Tab-separated table of C-alpha atoms and ligand atoms in Angstrom:
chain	number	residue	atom	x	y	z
K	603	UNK	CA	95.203	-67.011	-80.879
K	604	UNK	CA	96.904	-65.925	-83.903
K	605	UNK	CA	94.924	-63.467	-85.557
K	606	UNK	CA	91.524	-61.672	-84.845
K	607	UNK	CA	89.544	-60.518	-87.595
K	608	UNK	CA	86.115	-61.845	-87.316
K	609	UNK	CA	83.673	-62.801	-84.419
K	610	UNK	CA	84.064	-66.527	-84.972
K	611	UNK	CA	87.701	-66.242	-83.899
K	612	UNK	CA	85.723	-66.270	-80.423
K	613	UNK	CA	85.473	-70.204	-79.648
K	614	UNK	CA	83.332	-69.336	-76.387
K	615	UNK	CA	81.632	-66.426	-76.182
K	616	UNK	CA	80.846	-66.722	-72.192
K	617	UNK	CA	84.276	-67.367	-70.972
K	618	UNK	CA	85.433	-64.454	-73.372
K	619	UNK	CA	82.695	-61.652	-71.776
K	620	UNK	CA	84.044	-63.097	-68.228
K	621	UNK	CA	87.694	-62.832	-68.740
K	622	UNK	CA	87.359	-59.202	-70.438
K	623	UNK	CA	84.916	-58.219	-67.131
K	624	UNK	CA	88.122	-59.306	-64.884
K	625	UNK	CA	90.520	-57.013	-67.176
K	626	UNK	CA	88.136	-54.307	-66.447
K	627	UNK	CA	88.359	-54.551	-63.042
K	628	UNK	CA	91.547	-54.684	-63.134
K	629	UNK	CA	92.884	-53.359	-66.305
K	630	UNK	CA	96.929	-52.892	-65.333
K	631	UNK	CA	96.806	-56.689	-63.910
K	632	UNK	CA	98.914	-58.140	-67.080
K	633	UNK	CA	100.988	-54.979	-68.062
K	634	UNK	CA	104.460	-57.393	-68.075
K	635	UNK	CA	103.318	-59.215	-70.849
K	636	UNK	CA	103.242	-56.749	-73.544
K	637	UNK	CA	106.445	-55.357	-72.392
K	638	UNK	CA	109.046	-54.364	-75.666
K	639	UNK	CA	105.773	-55.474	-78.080
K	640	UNK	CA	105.179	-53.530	-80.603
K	641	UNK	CA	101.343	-52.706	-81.680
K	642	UNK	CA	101.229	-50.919	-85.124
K	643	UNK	CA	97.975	-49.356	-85.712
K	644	UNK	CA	97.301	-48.948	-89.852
K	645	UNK	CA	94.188	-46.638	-90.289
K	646	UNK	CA	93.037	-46.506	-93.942
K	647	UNK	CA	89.928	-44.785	-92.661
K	648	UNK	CA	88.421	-42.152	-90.017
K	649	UNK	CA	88.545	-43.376	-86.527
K	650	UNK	CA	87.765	-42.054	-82.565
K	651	UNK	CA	87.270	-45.291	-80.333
K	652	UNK	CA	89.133	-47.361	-82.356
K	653	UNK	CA	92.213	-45.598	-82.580
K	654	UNK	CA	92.143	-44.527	-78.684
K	655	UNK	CA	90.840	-47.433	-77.278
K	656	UNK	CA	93.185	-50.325	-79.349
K	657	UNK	CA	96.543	-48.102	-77.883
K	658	UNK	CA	94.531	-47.712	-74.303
K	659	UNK	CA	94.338	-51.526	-74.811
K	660	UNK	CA	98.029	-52.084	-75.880
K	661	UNK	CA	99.317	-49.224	-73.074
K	662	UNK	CA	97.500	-51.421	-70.077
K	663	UNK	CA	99.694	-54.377	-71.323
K	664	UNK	CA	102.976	-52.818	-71.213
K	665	UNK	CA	102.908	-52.339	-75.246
K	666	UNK	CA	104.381	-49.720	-77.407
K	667	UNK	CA	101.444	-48.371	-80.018
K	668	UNK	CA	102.776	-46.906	-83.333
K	669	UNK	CA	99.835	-45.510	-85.566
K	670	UNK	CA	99.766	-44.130	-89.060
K	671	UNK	CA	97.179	-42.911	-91.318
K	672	UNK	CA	98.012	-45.338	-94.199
K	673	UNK	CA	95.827	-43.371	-96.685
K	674	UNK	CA	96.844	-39.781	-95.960
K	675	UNK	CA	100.479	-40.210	-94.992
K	676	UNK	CA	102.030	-43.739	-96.588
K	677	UNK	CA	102.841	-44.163	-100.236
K	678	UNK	CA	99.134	-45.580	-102.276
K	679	UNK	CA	99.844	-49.238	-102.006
K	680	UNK	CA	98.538	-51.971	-105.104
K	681	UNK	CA	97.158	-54.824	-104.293
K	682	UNK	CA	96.578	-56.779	-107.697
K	683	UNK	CA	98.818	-59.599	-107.690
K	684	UNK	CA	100.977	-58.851	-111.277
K	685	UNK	CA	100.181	-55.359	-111.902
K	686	UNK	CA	102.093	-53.678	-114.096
K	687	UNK	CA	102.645	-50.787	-111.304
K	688	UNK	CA	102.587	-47.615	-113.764
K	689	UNK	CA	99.742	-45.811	-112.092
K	690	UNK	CA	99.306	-44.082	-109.110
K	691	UNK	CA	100.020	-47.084	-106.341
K	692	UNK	CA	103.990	-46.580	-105.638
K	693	UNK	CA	104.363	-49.897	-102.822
K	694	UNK	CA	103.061	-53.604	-103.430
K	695	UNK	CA	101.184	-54.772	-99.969
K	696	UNK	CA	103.812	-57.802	-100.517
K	697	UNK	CA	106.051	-55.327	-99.551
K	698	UNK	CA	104.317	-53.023	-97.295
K	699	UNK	CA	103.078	-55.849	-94.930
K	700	UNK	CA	106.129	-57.755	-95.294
K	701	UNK	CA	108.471	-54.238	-93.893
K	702	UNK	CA	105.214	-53.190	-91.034
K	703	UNK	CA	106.130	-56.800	-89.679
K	704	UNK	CA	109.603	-55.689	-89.510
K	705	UNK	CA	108.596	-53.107	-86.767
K	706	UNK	CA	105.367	-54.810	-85.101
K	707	UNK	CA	105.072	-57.578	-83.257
K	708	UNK	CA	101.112	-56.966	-83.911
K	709	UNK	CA	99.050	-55.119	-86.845
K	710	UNK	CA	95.870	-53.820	-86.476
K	711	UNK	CA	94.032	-52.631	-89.803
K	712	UNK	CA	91.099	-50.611	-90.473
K	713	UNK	CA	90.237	-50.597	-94.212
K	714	UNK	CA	86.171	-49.681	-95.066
K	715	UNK	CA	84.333	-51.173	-97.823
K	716	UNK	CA	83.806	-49.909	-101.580
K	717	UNK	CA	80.134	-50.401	-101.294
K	718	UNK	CA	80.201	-49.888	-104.699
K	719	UNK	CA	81.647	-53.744	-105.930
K	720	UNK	CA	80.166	-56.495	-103.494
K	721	UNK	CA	82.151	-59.406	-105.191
K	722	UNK	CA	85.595	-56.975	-103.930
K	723	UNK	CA	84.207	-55.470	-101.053
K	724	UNK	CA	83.616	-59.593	-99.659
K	725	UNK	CA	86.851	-60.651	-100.692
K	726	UNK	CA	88.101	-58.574	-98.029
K	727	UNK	CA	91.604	-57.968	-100.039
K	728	UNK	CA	92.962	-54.978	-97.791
K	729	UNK	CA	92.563	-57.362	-93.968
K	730	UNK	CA	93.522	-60.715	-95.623
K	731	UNK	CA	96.152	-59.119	-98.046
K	732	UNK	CA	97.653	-58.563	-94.594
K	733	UNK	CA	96.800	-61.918	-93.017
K	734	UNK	CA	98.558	-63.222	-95.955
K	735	UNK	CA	101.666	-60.996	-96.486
K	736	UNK	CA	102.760	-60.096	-93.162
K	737	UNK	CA	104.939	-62.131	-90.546
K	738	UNK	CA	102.818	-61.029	-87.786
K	739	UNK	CA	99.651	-61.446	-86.165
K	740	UNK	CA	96.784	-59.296	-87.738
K	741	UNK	CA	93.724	-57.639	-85.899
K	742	UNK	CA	91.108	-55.778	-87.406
K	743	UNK	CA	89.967	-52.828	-86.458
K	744	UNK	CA	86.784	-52.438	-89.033
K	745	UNK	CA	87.221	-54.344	-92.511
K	746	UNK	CA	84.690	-53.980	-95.087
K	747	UNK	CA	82.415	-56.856	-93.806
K	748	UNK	CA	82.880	-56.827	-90.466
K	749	UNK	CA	83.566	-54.920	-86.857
K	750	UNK	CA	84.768	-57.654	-84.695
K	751	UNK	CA	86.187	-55.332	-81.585
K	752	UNK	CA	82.813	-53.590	-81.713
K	753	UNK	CA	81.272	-56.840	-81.633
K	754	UNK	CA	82.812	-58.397	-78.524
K	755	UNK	CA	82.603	-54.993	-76.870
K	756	UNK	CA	78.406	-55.088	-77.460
K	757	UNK	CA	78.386	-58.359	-75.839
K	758	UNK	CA	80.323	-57.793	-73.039
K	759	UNK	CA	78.312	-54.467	-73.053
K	760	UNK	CA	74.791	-56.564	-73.093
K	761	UNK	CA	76.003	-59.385	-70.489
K	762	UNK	CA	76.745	-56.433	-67.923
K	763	UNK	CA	73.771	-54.745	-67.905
K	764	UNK	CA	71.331	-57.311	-68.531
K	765	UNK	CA	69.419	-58.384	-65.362
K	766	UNK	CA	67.622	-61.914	-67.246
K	767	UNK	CA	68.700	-64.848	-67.946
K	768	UNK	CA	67.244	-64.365	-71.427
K	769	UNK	CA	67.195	-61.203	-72.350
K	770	UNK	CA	65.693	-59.674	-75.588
K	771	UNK	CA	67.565	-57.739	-78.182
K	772	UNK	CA	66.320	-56.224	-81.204
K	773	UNK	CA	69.112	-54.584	-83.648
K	774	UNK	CA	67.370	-52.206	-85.889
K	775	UNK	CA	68.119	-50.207	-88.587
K	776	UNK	CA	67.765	-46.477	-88.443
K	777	UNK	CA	68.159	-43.687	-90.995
K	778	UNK	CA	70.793	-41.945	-91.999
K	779	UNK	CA	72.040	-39.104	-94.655
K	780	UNK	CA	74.575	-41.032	-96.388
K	781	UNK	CA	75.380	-44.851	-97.300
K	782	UNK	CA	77.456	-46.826	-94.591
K	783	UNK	CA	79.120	-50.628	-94.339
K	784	UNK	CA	77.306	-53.362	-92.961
K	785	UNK	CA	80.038	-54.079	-90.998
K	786	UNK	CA	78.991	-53.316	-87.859
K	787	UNK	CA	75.409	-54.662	-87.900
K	788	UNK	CA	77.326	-57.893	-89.509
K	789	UNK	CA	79.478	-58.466	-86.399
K	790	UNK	CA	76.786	-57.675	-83.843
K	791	UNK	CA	74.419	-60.473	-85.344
K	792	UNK	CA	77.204	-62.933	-84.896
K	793	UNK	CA	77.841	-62.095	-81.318
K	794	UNK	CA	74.220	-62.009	-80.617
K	795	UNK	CA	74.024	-65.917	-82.493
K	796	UNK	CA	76.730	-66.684	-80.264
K	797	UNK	CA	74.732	-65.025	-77.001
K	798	UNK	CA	71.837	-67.162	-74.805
K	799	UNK	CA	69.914	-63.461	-75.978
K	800	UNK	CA	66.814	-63.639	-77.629
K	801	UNK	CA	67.487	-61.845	-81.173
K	802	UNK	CA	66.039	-59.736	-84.035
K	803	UNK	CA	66.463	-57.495	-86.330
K	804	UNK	CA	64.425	-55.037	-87.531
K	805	UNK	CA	64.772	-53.367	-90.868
K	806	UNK	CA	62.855	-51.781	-93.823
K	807	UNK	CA	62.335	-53.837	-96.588
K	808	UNK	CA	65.139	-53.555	-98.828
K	809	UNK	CA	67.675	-53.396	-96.000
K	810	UNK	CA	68.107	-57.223	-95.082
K	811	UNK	CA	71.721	-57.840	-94.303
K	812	UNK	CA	73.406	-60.884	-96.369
K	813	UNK	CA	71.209	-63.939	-95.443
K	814	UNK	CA	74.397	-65.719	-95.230
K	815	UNK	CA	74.967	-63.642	-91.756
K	816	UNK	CA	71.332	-63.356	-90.460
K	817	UNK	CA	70.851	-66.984	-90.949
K	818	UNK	CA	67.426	-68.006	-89.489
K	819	UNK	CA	67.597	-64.561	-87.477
K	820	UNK	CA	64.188	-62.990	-87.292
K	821	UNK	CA	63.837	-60.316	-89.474
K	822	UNK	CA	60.843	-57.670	-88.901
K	823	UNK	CA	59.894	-55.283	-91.296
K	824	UNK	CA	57.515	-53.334	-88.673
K	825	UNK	CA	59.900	-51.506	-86.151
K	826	UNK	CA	57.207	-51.453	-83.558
K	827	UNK	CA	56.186	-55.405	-83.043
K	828	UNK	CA	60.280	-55.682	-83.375
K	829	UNK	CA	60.412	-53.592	-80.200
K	830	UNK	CA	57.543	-55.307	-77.975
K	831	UNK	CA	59.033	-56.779	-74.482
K	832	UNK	CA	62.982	-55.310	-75.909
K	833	UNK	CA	65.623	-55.255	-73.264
K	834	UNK	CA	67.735	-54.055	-75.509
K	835	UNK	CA	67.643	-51.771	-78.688
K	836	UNK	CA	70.946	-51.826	-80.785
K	837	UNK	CA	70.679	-49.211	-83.154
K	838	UNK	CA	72.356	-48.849	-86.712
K	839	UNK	CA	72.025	-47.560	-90.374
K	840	UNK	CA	73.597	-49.220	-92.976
K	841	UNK	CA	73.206	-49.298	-96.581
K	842	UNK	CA	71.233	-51.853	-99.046
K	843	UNK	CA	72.946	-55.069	-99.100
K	844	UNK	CA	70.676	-56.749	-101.860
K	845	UNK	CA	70.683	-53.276	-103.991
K	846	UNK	CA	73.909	-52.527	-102.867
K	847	UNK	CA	75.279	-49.638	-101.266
K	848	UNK	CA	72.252	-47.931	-102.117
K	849	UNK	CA	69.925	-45.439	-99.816
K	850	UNK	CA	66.333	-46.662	-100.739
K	851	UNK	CA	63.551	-44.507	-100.344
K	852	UNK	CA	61.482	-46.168	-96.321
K	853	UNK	CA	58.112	-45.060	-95.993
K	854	UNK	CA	58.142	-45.331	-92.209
K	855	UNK	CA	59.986	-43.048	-89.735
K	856	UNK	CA	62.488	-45.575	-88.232
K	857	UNK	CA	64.260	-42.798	-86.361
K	858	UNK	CA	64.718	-43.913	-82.614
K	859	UNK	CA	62.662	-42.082	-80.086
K	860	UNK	CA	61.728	-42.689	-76.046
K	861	UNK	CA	58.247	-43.517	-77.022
K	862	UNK	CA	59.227	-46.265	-79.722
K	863	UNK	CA	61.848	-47.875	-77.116
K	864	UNK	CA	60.070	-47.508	-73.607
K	865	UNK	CA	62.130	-48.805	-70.958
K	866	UNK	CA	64.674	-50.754	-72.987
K	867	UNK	CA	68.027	-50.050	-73.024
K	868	UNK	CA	70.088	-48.184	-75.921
K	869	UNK	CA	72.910	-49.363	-77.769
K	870	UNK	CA	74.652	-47.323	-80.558
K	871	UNK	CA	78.625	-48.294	-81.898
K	872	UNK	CA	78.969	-44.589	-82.278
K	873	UNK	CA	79.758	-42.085	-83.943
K	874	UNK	CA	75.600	-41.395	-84.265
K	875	UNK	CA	73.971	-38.528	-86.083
K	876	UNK	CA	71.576	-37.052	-83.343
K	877	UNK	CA	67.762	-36.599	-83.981
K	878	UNK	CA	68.521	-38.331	-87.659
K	879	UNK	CA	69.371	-42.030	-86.235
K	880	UNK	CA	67.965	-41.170	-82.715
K	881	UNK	CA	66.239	-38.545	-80.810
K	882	UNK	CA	68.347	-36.595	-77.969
K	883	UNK	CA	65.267	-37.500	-75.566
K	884	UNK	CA	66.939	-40.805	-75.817
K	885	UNK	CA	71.235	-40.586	-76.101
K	886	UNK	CA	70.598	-38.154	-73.229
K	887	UNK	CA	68.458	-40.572	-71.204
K	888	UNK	CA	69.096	-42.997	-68.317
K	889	UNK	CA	69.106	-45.805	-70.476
K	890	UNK	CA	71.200	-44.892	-72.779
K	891	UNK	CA	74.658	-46.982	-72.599
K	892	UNK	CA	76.550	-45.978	-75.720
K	893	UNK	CA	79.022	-44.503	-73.207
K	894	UNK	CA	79.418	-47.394	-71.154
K	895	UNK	CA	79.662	-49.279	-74.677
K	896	UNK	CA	82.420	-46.876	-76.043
K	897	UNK	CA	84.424	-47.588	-72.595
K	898	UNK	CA	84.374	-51.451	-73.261
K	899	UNK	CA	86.242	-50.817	-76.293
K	900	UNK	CA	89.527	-50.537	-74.394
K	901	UNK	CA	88.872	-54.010	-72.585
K	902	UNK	CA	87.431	-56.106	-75.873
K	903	UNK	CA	90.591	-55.099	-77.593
K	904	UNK	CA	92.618	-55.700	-74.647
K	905	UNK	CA	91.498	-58.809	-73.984
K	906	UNK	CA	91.986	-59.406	-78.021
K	907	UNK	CA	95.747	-58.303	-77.442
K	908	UNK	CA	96.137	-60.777	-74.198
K	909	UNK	CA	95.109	-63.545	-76.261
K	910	UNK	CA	97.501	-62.919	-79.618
K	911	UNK	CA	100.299	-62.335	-77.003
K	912	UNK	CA	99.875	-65.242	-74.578
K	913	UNK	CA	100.571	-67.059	-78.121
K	914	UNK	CA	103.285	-65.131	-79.671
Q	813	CP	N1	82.584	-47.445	-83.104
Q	813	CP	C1	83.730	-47.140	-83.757
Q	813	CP	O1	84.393	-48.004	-84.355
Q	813	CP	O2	84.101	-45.834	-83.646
Q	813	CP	P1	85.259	-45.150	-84.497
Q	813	CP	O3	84.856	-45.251	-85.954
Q	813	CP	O4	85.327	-43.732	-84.001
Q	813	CP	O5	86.539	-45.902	-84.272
């Protein structure tokens, strides 16, 4: 594999959530081949489980992890192909992706949406202004449409604790105080398309992710008849996509709570705002498996990493 940056880089799903189970149970098995590899990890954005789990990943294959805060600590780079450069961007990503290659033999990028400009925000310029500019394979670590490590991780997350052969999984949206990406919902959709899972989504009206992504996805605008026989509830807020970016005024109290969910399981990408997106009753239950979930990080990018360097 050259490059990961969205779910359908996974060709089969299955023999993906099998080979990152074997890594977990043995996580130091291939920690030869990453030996003198360099991982450089570019955060534009905030970042706990990403930025611990993608060098866990790279240290349990023998790599070296270099990270930098590209937004606090790096010169403001432009990416507008002919700009006269007089403002306050000092490096051209032609150049800044072109000298990171220098020093990695992977880059991983996290770069957040706008939500302010959809038509910019889905040309994804800061992930494939990398994919295009630099010599060297490019992961991402949250772009402004999608969450593809988080992704992989809820599947692998789902097939290990589901005990059907068909289990069902509802992703719904929950509040939250300020506007967030789709990217995360975006990325667990495709998994769940990719998963022999029975899927939906529930959402107030208003907050449909891009049809283009949901495809013929169920989507429920009543939280409760969403939830009815759920194995699994994956929880997330994000922001309007049709009015977008926005935070639209829901009737309904979509907040998570032990009543609403019963006996299914909880999933959450973390980090989550407690008793806003979902009651402590619940986080704090037996069912909750946003731990478990935040653990798998380390073995979805691992297994990421194995691929890209099996191919180097
Ligand atoms: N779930 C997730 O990506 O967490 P961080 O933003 O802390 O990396």
């Amino acid at each position: 594999m050259k490059n990961y940056t969205s779910i359908n880089d996974i060709d089969d799903i299955n023999s993906w959530i099998e080979e990152a189970k074997k890594i977990k149970a043995n996580p130091l098995a291939n920690k030869e081949l990453g030996q003198h590899k360099t991982l450089g990890l570019l955060f534009f954005n905030s970042s706990l489980r990403t930025r611990l789990s993608t060098q866990k990943a790279a240290l349990n294959l023998g790599m070296d992890p270099i990270v930098m805060n590209v937004s606090g600590d790096a010169w403001g780079i432009e990416f507008g192909d002919g700009t006269v450069m007089n403002g306050n961007t000092a490096e051209h990503i032609k150049e800044a992706a072109a000298v990171v290659s220098q020093y990695c033999d992977v880059i991983a990028v996290r770069a957040f949406p706008s939500l302010t400009d959809k038509e910019k925000d889905e040309s994804e310029q800061v992930l494939n202004s990398f994919v295009k500019f630099a010599s060297v394979p490019i992961v991402s670590m949250e772009s402004a449409t999608g969450h593809p490590l988080q992704g992989l991780t809820d599947a692998i997350t789902i097939a290990e604790n589901s005990n059907k052969k068909k289990p069902k999984v509802v992703l719904s949206w929950a509040p939250h105080i300020k506007a967030l990406p789709h990217a995360v919902g975006n990325s667990f959709v495709q998994a769940m398309q990719k998963m022999d899972v029975e899927f939906v989504i529930a959402n107030p009206e208003g907050y449909d992710l891009n049809p283009k992504i949901t495809k013929d996805t169920p989507i429920y605008h009543n939280q409760s008849a969403a939830f009815k026989d759920a194995d699994f509830v994956y929880t997330k807020n994000w922001s309007s996509y049709k009015d977008y970016g926005k935070v639209l005024e829901v009737d309904d109290n979509w907040t998570i709570t032990k009543e609403k969910i019963g006996n299914a399981k909880f999933m959450h990408c973390l980090p989550v705002r407690r008793n806003v997106v979902v009651e402590d009753a619940v986080l704090d239950g037996e069912n909750s498996l946003v731990i478990e979930q935040a653990n798998n990080r380390t073995f979805a990018a691992q297994l990421v990493l194995k691929k890209i360097l099996e191919d180097l």
